[in-house]
């Protein structure tokens, strides 16, 4: 390994770094590659490297450009650099840096204003699809938007799309030639309207630098030192733009983890990180292996999932004290799985773990519904992550506009903690969450986050007014620094990348979901393995992984755990567990649950009970409960199992509780369901109602 170290004396700010982080911070010149395992302090290492370079005079702060992939990560870098005394350094996303340059140079080179940046591709794609006589609903338009984005960051034109899509095994609901036609029409409509999309920002900047030597020379004089975070996520287009910024120089430091490459479907290519030392033979290469985030038990679990696979990267070494062993929990069905997770979340909250430090992660958005229902039934607050950015949500924009108007009009009468709830009430917001889930719940959580933030702001700055709070919101919006709600996070694993929580539940990890059924090639399967690794490494202390044998209660439980879990479950344990599940299913299907005798008729097999064996509960009471449940589910416009599962109804019929305490003792009846259905259930059990 070749190292290029600064000759300036080491400053005290490096004293807090571990040996590998310090090696990164001291490698101030020449190409540098940092392979950083999850939770190993990569941001700490590269920000200290920049600050060290500024402090020793090697870098002028205005000549450094630090690049990341999210506004949140860029904002975090800026804040850390400010604290370290390097506040003049530019820390931006690729798009933000390119757009800033484009807005400056475009009018000077072309003599007219830059095209307008679109907020969404969908309206333009809808018009393009109509021109091509293609029927496209919202889901199809979203698929088309993803394909256009992938094509443009991969330097694929409409003319070459069909061939490239075939070679990259792209799957979309439309034929490749149809996608290509809509893609070409999209570009035409966009040009006619004088607009550009986010990919155009990179393309136009690259084109400007490539075609105008004066512009390129000015940019290269401005930026002489480059740092790129999450380099495994660089697309071919971003790599080309970075090369133009460098202009043949090699003063670049890249940091990333091939084991966290989970965006190949969007054009990311980890080869740029893996092959960095081939491109720059004299590069310094450092591995960060000390994991400061997770307990040894979590780290060992994550290491085992990748061990011996093509995705194996840096083998992490835990630095924290021992914690609880990860839990791997099978469930009979998805409803039971979600209820078990909700119960554990409730236990953690009772033990003092804040809801904001708990996350439930899953593979696809559609899996969230079960957990939303289960958490809501127990009165556990939750937020869905991965939708529109906080400060871009319509309700937040409207709220800030109203708050700004109130501040300017002088109608505010007290502190932000008093004024903000009053202003939000104009939008129909109250401090009590609405029933149910979906967009209504999401809107309430967004506005409540503003109210909570106002209370925190008032506590930190007692003399501040509403105008100060609005300024604070503007600053947070510019940095995409969204408030953290005191609620459990529900998110896909992709949306959880870069985040961490004290307790993480990785749910729905059955075969055909992890890896997802659409992953057919070996490369696609390996990306799924890396996705599970990312999910596991989000946990600091508590890690619980679950899966369900069947989708619906009473369904045939044929699903086993993800094959990626074999190294941590043990092959023998996994095999015996599968055999045990099959045996239990067969026993349930073929033997009476009361006397154990063989079942013969279809009716006996359906009820799981011999015709001559009495039920452990009163069938008449059970049927009355089922009739009530059907009426209630119909009135509430929800599936019947959302009210109560059959298993819960059987327990209610068997134990026939006569008061609220008795109801709460029944599995599946939490405080929330007691409030919603308690009076009705007690009435039915007492012989009233249906």
XYZ file of C-alpha atoms in Angstrom:
690
model
C 0.000 0.000 0.000
C 1.331 3.362 -1.010
C 0.685 6.277 1.368
C 0.959 9.989 0.616
C 1.059 11.871 3.914
C 1.133 15.593 4.573
C 4.359 16.913 6.027
C 2.573 19.411 8.292
C 2.486 18.599 12.012
C -0.435 16.570 13.329
C -3.068 18.765 14.966
C -5.002 17.790 18.124
C -8.203 17.150 16.174
C -6.729 13.802 15.053
C -6.211 12.556 18.603
C -9.751 11.161 18.858
C -9.411 8.979 15.743
C -8.615 5.270 15.741
C -5.466 4.139 13.856
C -7.241 3.470 10.550
C -9.302 6.661 10.678
C -6.133 8.597 11.457
C -4.393 7.023 8.482
C -7.225 8.338 6.285
C -7.020 11.807 7.840
C -3.277 12.031 7.314
C -3.382 10.925 3.657
C -3.953 14.436 2.312
C -2.424 14.162 -1.162
C -2.975 11.991 -4.173
C -5.719 9.421 -4.807
C -7.122 7.766 -1.660
C -9.643 4.930 -1.377
C -11.354 4.133 1.917
C -13.215 0.839 2.233
C -15.498 1.399 5.217
C -17.676 -1.258 6.803
C -21.054 -0.287 8.222
C -20.786 1.796 11.394
C -17.016 2.195 11.194
C -16.967 6.003 11.269
C -16.351 6.836 7.612
C -17.934 10.297 7.841
C -15.818 11.021 10.904
C -12.680 9.954 9.030
C -13.250 12.000 5.864
C -14.447 15.153 7.639
C -11.389 15.042 9.912
C -9.241 14.520 6.804
C -10.678 17.683 5.228
C -10.420 19.654 8.478
C -6.833 18.471 8.962
C -5.962 19.561 5.428
C -7.471 22.997 6.059
C -5.821 23.358 9.484
C -2.374 22.481 8.137
C -2.680 24.796 5.121
C -2.639 22.030 2.527
C -6.211 22.865 1.465
C -7.896 26.206 1.028
C -11.447 25.531 2.251
C -13.062 27.138 -0.808
C -11.091 24.789 -3.090
C -12.539 21.589 -1.585
C -15.694 19.947 -2.944
C -17.150 17.128 -0.807
C -19.835 15.121 -2.601
C -22.543 12.847 -1.251
C -25.753 11.276 -2.521
C -28.390 12.689 -0.173
C -29.064 16.172 1.117
C -29.210 14.720 4.621
C -25.694 13.273 4.344
C -24.373 16.483 2.779
C -25.960 18.524 5.575
C -24.378 16.269 8.197
C -20.977 16.722 6.555
C -21.355 20.506 6.502
C -22.265 20.582 10.179
C -19.315 18.384 11.172
C -16.914 20.456 9.078
C -18.218 23.642 10.680
C -17.591 22.230 14.166
C -14.098 21.130 13.085
C -13.237 24.630 11.844
C -13.659 23.987 8.124
C -17.015 25.664 7.575
C -15.965 27.201 4.249
C -15.825 23.802 2.525
C -18.557 23.037 -0.019
C -20.394 19.798 0.903
C -23.122 19.031 -1.636
C -24.886 16.280 -3.514
C -23.798 15.646 -7.109
C -27.003 17.250 -8.352
C -26.710 20.287 -6.099
C -23.101 20.945 -7.108
C -23.901 20.510 -10.797
C -27.024 22.699 -10.637
C -25.091 25.482 -8.896
C -22.496 25.506 -11.668
C -25.112 25.219 -14.393
C -27.098 28.192 -13.114
C -23.961 30.317 -13.117
C -22.449 29.347 -16.466
C -25.458 28.518 -18.649
C -26.749 32.107 -19.164
C -23.199 33.364 -19.759
C -22.456 30.721 -22.386
C -25.843 30.467 -24.116
C -27.270 33.936 -23.532
C -30.578 32.751 -22.089
C -31.876 31.309 -18.867
C -31.510 27.691 -17.874
C -34.524 25.419 -18.615
C -36.950 25.085 -15.716
C -36.312 22.122 -13.414
C -39.338 19.798 -13.173
C -40.502 18.488 -9.800
C -41.841 15.255 -11.271
C -41.472 13.373 -14.545
C -44.964 11.908 -14.379
C -47.009 14.707 -16.031
C -44.575 14.906 -18.951
C -44.451 11.114 -19.253
C -48.264 11.003 -19.269
C -48.339 13.413 -22.219
C -45.563 11.457 -23.974
C -47.490 8.202 -23.476
C -50.667 9.742 -24.946
C -48.684 10.883 -27.989
C -47.585 7.302 -28.499
C -51.141 6.018 -27.858
C -49.906 4.072 -24.833
C -52.327 3.469 -21.973
C -50.458 4.229 -18.745
C -51.866 4.382 -15.227
C -49.936 5.895 -12.303
C -48.091 2.655 -11.571
C -47.003 2.335 -15.208
C -45.922 5.985 -15.267
C -43.767 5.383 -12.172
C -42.199 2.370 -13.901
C -41.511 4.509 -16.960
C -39.947 7.226 -14.801
C -37.613 4.647 -13.237
C -36.595 3.368 -16.675
C -35.933 6.886 -17.989
C -33.814 7.681 -14.930
C -31.848 4.445 -15.238
C -31.260 4.990 -18.959
C -30.068 8.576 -18.576
C -27.638 7.934 -15.690
C -26.341 4.898 -17.612
C -25.743 6.982 -20.770
C -28.423 5.019 -22.657
C -30.358 6.898 -25.354
C -33.916 6.163 -26.535
C -32.429 4.600 -29.692
C -30.245 2.200 -27.683
C -32.709 1.556 -24.850
C -34.222 -1.727 -26.114
C -30.812 -3.316 -26.651
C -29.461 -2.035 -23.304
C -32.598 -3.109 -21.429
C -32.221 -6.653 -22.755
C -28.533 -6.870 -21.828
C -29.243 -5.558 -18.312
C -32.359 -7.740 -17.788
C -34.587 -4.724 -17.170
C -38.160 -5.685 -16.320
C -41.065 -3.334 -16.812
C -44.773 -3.745 -17.544
C -44.327 -2.484 -21.132
C -42.331 -3.918 -24.012
C -38.818 -2.427 -24.443
C -39.654 -0.902 -27.833
C -42.721 0.796 -26.308
C -40.607 2.171 -23.435
C -38.091 3.437 -25.989
C -40.821 5.267 -27.949
C -42.267 6.884 -24.811
C -38.725 7.780 -23.692
C -38.039 9.555 -26.998
C -41.392 11.335 -26.841
C -40.700 12.359 -23.229
C -37.507 14.086 -24.313
C -39.401 15.884 -27.096
C -42.177 17.123 -24.799
C -39.622 18.273 -22.247
C -37.693 20.282 -24.828
C -40.906 21.826 -26.186
C -41.818 22.996 -22.690
C -38.333 24.381 -22.022
C -37.817 22.123 -19.034
C -35.196 19.749 -17.694
C -35.160 16.876 -15.190
C -32.610 15.958 -12.524
C -30.654 13.728 -14.878
C -30.438 16.618 -17.368
C -28.733 18.668 -14.654
C -25.822 16.231 -14.708
C -25.917 15.763 -18.493
C -25.969 19.491 -19.254
C -23.190 20.221 -16.763
C -21.040 17.464 -18.231
C -21.771 18.719 -21.748
C -20.851 22.282 -20.793
C -17.538 21.240 -19.218
C -16.711 18.966 -22.137
C -17.465 21.524 -24.856
C -16.271 24.793 -23.288
C -12.632 24.850 -22.199
C -13.019 28.236 -20.496
C -15.828 26.948 -18.287
C -13.900 23.763 -17.480
C -10.755 25.722 -16.615
C -12.659 28.049 -14.294
C -14.332 25.162 -12.456
C -11.012 23.338 -12.091
C -9.364 26.457 -10.697
C -12.194 26.689 -8.169
C -12.097 23.057 -7.004
C -8.745 21.322 -6.584
C -9.581 18.697 -3.923
C -12.446 16.211 -4.172
C -13.974 13.866 -1.611
C -16.783 11.477 -2.601
C -18.854 9.592 -0.029
C -20.797 6.363 -0.808
C -18.668 5.855 -3.911
C -20.180 2.395 -4.489
C -23.365 4.210 -5.575
C -21.748 6.262 -8.360
C -23.466 5.901 -11.740
C -21.674 6.032 -15.111
C -22.988 9.582 -15.640
C -21.781 10.776 -12.223
C -18.421 9.123 -12.815
C -18.088 10.934 -16.154
C -18.955 14.265 -14.542
C -16.451 13.654 -11.759
C -13.750 12.970 -14.363
C -14.548 16.290 -16.031
C -14.302 18.103 -12.698
C -10.926 16.457 -12.038
C -9.627 17.252 -15.527
C -6.879 14.613 -15.408
C -5.816 15.352 -11.823
C -5.776 12.731 -9.084
C -6.501 14.751 -5.941
C -9.515 12.664 -4.992
C -10.521 10.674 -1.935
C -13.367 8.162 -2.286
C -15.062 6.215 0.489
C -17.589 3.416 0.302
C -18.479 -0.200 0.969
C -19.046 -2.694 -1.865
C -21.072 -4.775 0.587
C -23.648 -1.968 0.714
C -24.214 -1.746 -3.042
C -28.023 -1.921 -3.217
C -28.869 0.512 -6.020
C -27.634 -1.336 -9.117
C -31.199 -1.267 -10.459
C -30.946 2.545 -10.499
C -27.607 2.631 -12.312
C -25.103 2.442 -9.417
C -21.915 0.592 -10.288
C -19.588 -0.583 -7.483
C -16.812 -1.296 -9.986
C -15.794 2.355 -9.738
C -14.924 1.705 -6.081
C -13.512 -1.803 -6.484
C -11.306 -0.867 -9.463
C -10.126 2.459 -8.039
C -6.609 1.205 -7.296
C -6.369 -0.237 -10.817
C -7.182 3.134 -12.308
C -4.861 4.880 -9.831
C -2.035 2.368 -9.227
C -0.326 4.544 -6.612
C -3.448 5.167 -4.560
C -3.538 4.936 -0.790
C -6.058 2.310 0.278
C -7.318 2.065 3.849
C -9.878 -0.285 5.400
C -12.054 0.867 8.291
C -13.031 -2.283 10.191
C -13.864 -1.154 13.737
C -17.633 -1.069 14.103
C -18.775 1.465 16.731
C -22.493 1.242 16.027
C -23.597 -2.267 16.916
C -23.084 -4.861 19.615
C -20.730 -7.795 18.893
C -23.756 -10.046 18.476
C -25.241 -7.865 15.721
C -21.856 -7.472 14.011
C -21.244 -11.227 14.048
C -24.677 -11.869 12.547
C -24.075 -9.366 9.723
C -20.593 -10.744 9.010
C -21.957 -14.296 8.774
C -24.629 -13.342 6.223
C -21.930 -12.185 3.780
C -19.124 -14.604 4.731
C -17.896 -16.664 1.795
C -20.214 -14.960 -0.699
C -19.219 -12.787 -3.676
C -20.595 -9.828 -1.687
C -18.202 -10.237 1.228
C -16.456 -6.941 1.915
C -14.760 -5.579 4.990
C -15.003 -8.007 7.920
C -16.072 -5.787 10.800
C -14.719 -5.985 14.348
C -17.149 -4.869 17.074
C -15.970 -2.239 19.555
C -18.997 -2.074 21.839
C -19.794 -4.221 24.892
C -21.834 -7.380 24.481
C -25.609 -7.121 24.116
C -28.623 -9.367 23.597
C -28.385 -12.119 21.017
C -30.293 -11.491 17.794
C -33.703 -13.175 17.760
C -34.983 -15.160 14.776
C -38.741 -15.663 15.046
C -40.981 -17.724 12.731
C -44.728 -17.081 12.698
C -47.687 -19.050 11.431
C -48.917 -16.201 9.227
C -48.285 -12.537 8.459
C -50.947 -11.297 10.863
C -49.373 -13.280 13.710
C -45.919 -12.038 12.691
C -47.019 -8.399 12.753
C -48.782 -8.864 16.087
C -45.650 -10.431 17.606
C -43.530 -7.530 16.376
C -46.020 -4.988 17.731
C -46.040 -6.765 21.082
C -42.225 -6.657 21.273
C -42.230 -2.967 20.310
C -44.690 -2.319 23.104
C -42.444 -4.190 25.556
C -39.406 -2.157 24.490
C -41.302 1.098 24.950
C -42.386 -0.050 28.423
C -38.715 -0.764 29.164
C -37.815 2.834 28.298
C -36.746 2.604 24.635
C -38.092 5.703 22.809
C -40.398 4.930 19.895
C -38.122 7.039 17.670
C -35.327 4.533 18.336
C -37.297 1.575 16.968
C -37.664 0.584 13.317
C -39.526 -2.126 11.440
C -37.876 -2.801 8.082
C -39.246 -4.839 5.188
C -38.415 -5.572 1.558
C -41.283 -3.808 -0.237
C -43.784 -1.085 0.666
C -46.754 -3.449 0.382
C -45.566 -5.284 3.500
C -46.148 -2.255 5.719
C -49.924 -2.694 5.991
C -49.806 -5.593 8.457
C -47.471 -3.693 10.770
C -49.462 -0.463 10.515
C -52.558 -2.372 11.633
C -50.781 -4.212 14.444
C -49.109 -1.086 15.838
C -52.279 0.986 15.572
C -54.230 -1.729 17.400
C -51.828 -1.398 20.329
C -51.801 2.379 20.250
C -48.140 2.564 19.165
C -47.341 5.700 17.090
C -45.526 5.095 13.812
C -44.289 6.972 10.737
C -43.783 5.697 7.217
C -40.414 6.571 5.741
C -39.495 6.638 2.094
C -42.269 8.812 0.725
C -41.769 12.462 -0.224
C -39.086 14.379 1.673
C -40.387 16.045 4.807
C -40.024 19.675 3.708
C -41.424 18.878 0.244
C -44.712 17.457 1.557
C -47.727 19.637 0.626
C -48.980 19.886 4.198
C -45.557 21.028 5.457
C -45.245 23.636 2.713
C -48.713 24.932 3.544
C -47.972 24.970 7.275
C -44.721 26.906 6.850
C -46.494 29.424 4.611
C -49.139 29.961 7.305
C -46.492 30.204 10.028
C -44.521 32.747 7.998
C -47.687 34.796 7.449
C -48.512 34.730 11.161
C -44.974 35.814 12.054
C -45.028 38.728 9.572
C -48.500 39.918 10.555
C -47.560 40.126 14.213
C -50.565 38.019 15.243
C -48.403 35.629 17.241
C -48.913 36.167 20.942
C -46.569 33.784 22.703
C -43.733 31.340 22.218
C -43.484 29.025 19.183
C -44.704 26.146 21.357
C -47.932 28.114 21.889
C -48.300 29.732 18.463
C -47.550 26.759 16.203
C -50.404 24.481 17.402
C -52.795 27.409 16.938
C -51.674 27.992 13.368
C -51.802 24.258 12.585
C -55.362 24.111 13.896
C -56.324 26.240 10.877
C -55.420 23.172 8.807
C -57.646 20.960 10.942
C -54.778 19.552 12.980
C -55.321 18.418 16.577
C -52.992 16.849 19.117
C -54.900 13.550 18.936
C -53.962 11.150 16.129
C -56.680 10.087 13.694
C -58.024 6.563 13.525
C -56.679 4.280 10.829
C -53.647 4.635 8.615
C -52.576 5.796 5.171
C -52.318 9.386 3.942
C -54.514 10.840 6.700
C -52.219 9.370 9.345
C -49.094 10.442 7.428
C -50.392 14.023 7.228
C -51.117 14.108 10.956
C -47.641 12.762 11.784
C -46.012 15.421 9.572
C -47.853 18.318 11.211
C -47.373 16.879 14.694
C -43.638 16.756 14.012
C -43.745 20.533 13.440
C -45.584 21.040 16.731
C -43.059 18.843 18.580
C -40.193 20.697 16.934
C -41.673 24.010 18.072
C -41.776 22.736 21.660
C -38.116 21.629 21.454
C -37.117 24.966 19.904
C -38.860 26.913 22.670
C -37.132 24.831 25.356
C -33.728 25.468 23.787
C -34.343 29.189 23.069
C -36.833 30.493 25.658
C -36.842 34.074 24.368
C -37.334 33.224 20.676
C -40.473 34.139 18.766
C -42.417 32.649 15.882
C -40.281 34.487 13.317
C -37.144 32.894 14.773
C -38.792 29.486 14.515
C -39.694 30.068 10.852
C -36.060 31.041 10.153
C -35.027 27.835 11.912
C -37.373 25.833 9.671
C -35.948 27.505 6.553
C -32.430 26.537 7.612
C -33.477 22.956 8.304
C -35.262 22.795 4.964
C -32.139 23.946 3.107
C -30.221 21.117 4.782
C -33.117 18.619 4.539
C -32.822 18.262 8.312
C -36.233 16.776 9.022
C -37.457 16.516 12.615
C -37.504 13.079 14.223
C -40.987 12.110 15.366
C -41.453 10.176 18.605
C -42.795 7.241 16.663
C -41.704 3.852 15.380
C -40.256 4.019 11.858
C -41.751 1.737 9.212
C -39.543 1.633 6.114
C -38.276 -0.458 3.262
C -34.656 -1.504 3.624
C -33.711 0.777 0.732
C -35.240 3.763 2.540
C -33.360 2.824 5.734
C -29.916 3.031 4.115
C -27.648 5.378 6.067
C -29.836 5.337 9.189
C -29.634 3.481 12.509
C -31.827 2.703 15.517
C -31.427 1.147 18.962
C -33.864 -1.641 18.042
C -34.521 -2.974 14.547
C -37.103 -5.559 13.475
C -36.319 -6.997 10.040
C -39.659 -8.493 9.072
C -41.150 -10.507 6.241
C -37.855 -12.313 5.612
C -39.296 -15.429 4.003
C -38.038 -17.120 0.878
C -39.226 -15.479 -2.362
C -39.261 -12.154 -0.550
C -35.601 -12.190 0.486
C -34.305 -12.686 -2.120
C -37.312 -11.268 -3.924
C -38.809 -13.585 -6.544
C -37.865 -11.225 -9.382
C -34.142 -11.682 -8.597
C -33.155 -14.326 -11.147
C -29.513 -13.773 -12.076
C -26.667 -14.429 -9.652
C -25.872 -10.692 -9.599
C -29.466 -9.848 -8.682
C -29.490 -12.464 -5.919
C -26.246 -11.097 -4.487
C -27.718 -7.614 -4.409
C -30.559 -9.032 -2.314
C -28.029 -10.569 0.084
C -26.357 -7.175 0.457
C -29.777 -5.645 1.097
C -30.288 -7.986 4.060
C -26.804 -7.061 5.316
C -27.755 -3.378 5.208
C -30.922 -4.135 7.175
C -29.069 -6.043 9.900
C -26.412 -3.354 10.315
C -29.020 -0.659 11.060
C -29.403 -2.087 14.596
C -27.373 -0.816 17.529
C -28.581 -3.090 20.337
C -31.696 -5.120 19.586
C -32.021 -7.097 16.345
C -34.993 -9.345 15.652
C -35.654 -11.072 12.330
C -39.004 -12.668 11.520
C -40.864 -14.432 8.745
C -44.295 -16.015 8.266
C -45.047 -19.510 6.995
C -48.333 -18.397 5.414
C -49.743 -15.142 4.143
C -53.201 -15.297 5.729
C -54.405 -16.871 8.981
C -55.400 -20.452 8.308
C -53.411 -20.547 5.084
C -51.070 -23.371 4.117
C -47.738 -22.563 5.713
C -45.241 -23.476 3.034
C -42.809 -20.585 3.346
C -39.482 -20.959 5.087
C -36.942 -18.342 6.179
C -34.713 -16.547 3.694
C -31.871 -18.810 2.544
C -29.510 -15.932 3.387
C -30.264 -16.656 7.057
C -28.851 -20.191 6.843
C -25.392 -19.170 8.177
C -26.938 -17.664 11.306
C -29.789 -20.137 11.803
C -27.574 -23.129 11.040
C -28.352 -25.480 8.182
C -29.417 -28.271 10.530
C -31.623 -25.961 12.567
C -33.208 -24.566 9.440
C -33.895 -28.034 8.025
C -35.286 -29.383 11.293
C -37.376 -26.253 11.730
C -38.881 -26.698 8.282
C -39.579 -30.359 9.022
C -41.112 -29.419 12.359
C -43.369 -26.861 10.705
C -44.495 -29.435 8.138
C -45.156 -31.960 10.893
C -47.202 -29.442 12.871
C -49.175 -28.543 9.764
C -49.865 -32.187 8.973
C -50.816 -32.889 12.579
C -53.169 -29.937 12.561
C -54.656 -31.037 9.269
C -54.948 -34.763 10.039
C -55.468 -35.025 13.817
C -58.121 -33.659 16.138
C -56.910 -30.769 18.273
C -59.107 -32.015 21.150
C -58.525 -35.783 21.336
C -55.646 -36.273 18.891
C -57.585 -38.810 16.844
C -57.412 -39.026 13.072
C -59.635 -36.712 11.053
C -61.454 -38.212 8.091
C -64.150 -36.005 6.581
C -63.471 -32.649 4.880
C -65.652 -30.951 7.500
C -63.557 -32.433 10.323
C -60.335 -31.380 8.638
C -61.684 -27.891 8.116
C -62.569 -27.439 11.790
C -59.565 -29.458 13.042
C -61.897 -31.396 15.354
C -63.652 -34.767 15.347
C -67.408 -34.618 14.839
C -67.910 -36.224 18.241
C -65.478 -33.951 20.133
C -66.906 -30.815 21.755
C -65.170 -27.534 21.032
C -63.181 -25.878 23.818
C -65.392 -22.835 23.221
C -69.118 -22.337 22.714
C -69.687 -22.507 18.937
C -72.834 -20.397 19.237
C -70.905 -17.626 20.974
C -68.163 -17.921 18.362
C -70.691 -17.563 15.544
C -72.266 -14.514 17.225
C -68.801 -12.954 17.491
C -68.126 -13.713 13.823
C -71.449 -12.136 12.805
C -70.642 -9.017 14.829
C -67.135 -8.878 13.351
C -68.524 -9.025 9.814
C -70.937 -6.158 10.545
C -68.195 -4.056 12.129
C -65.638 -4.753 9.381
C -68.220 -3.865 6.722
C -69.086 -0.625 8.491
C -65.416 0.301 8.944
C -64.545 -0.796 5.377
C -61.667 -3.009 6.549
C -60.950 -6.744 6.210
C -62.501 -8.826 8.982
C -59.150 -9.964 10.397
C -58.241 -6.321 11.050
C -60.992 -6.250 13.668
C -60.059 -9.595 15.261
C -58.555 -12.816 13.907
C -60.422 -16.125 14.189
C -57.924 -17.233 16.820
C -58.802 -14.233 18.983
C -62.532 -14.864 18.521
C -62.040 -18.485 19.623
C -60.255 -17.320 22.767
C -63.019 -14.808 23.464
C -65.672 -17.501 23.030
C -63.697 -19.942 25.183
C -62.946 -17.612 28.106
C -66.033 -15.351 27.809
C -64.537 -12.418 29.757
C -67.124 -10.206 31.423
C -65.117 -7.002 31.966
C -62.335 -4.906 30.442
C -59.615 -6.552 32.523
C -60.710 -9.933 31.213
C -60.672 -8.657 27.627
C -57.138 -7.321 28.012
C -56.012 -10.771 29.173
C -56.967 -12.216 25.773
C -54.134 -12.473 23.244
C -54.901 -10.121 20.363
C -56.851 -7.589 22.448
C -54.728 -4.537 23.167
C -55.633 -1.200 24.669
C -56.493 0.287 21.270
C -58.853 -2.544 20.320
C -60.374 -2.433 23.763
C -61.299 1.203 23.158
C -62.617 0.474 19.670
C -64.508 -2.778 20.224
C -64.618 -3.539 23.948
C -68.220 -2.505 24.658
C -69.514 -4.332 21.580
C -67.641 -7.551 22.404
C -68.842 -7.574 26.006
C -72.399 -7.054 24.760
C -72.121 -9.957 22.308
C -70.642 -12.207 24.994
C -73.534 -11.232 27.264
C -76.012 -12.444 24.644
C -76.825 -9.080 23.109
C -76.129 -7.944 19.550
C -75.911 -10.239 16.490
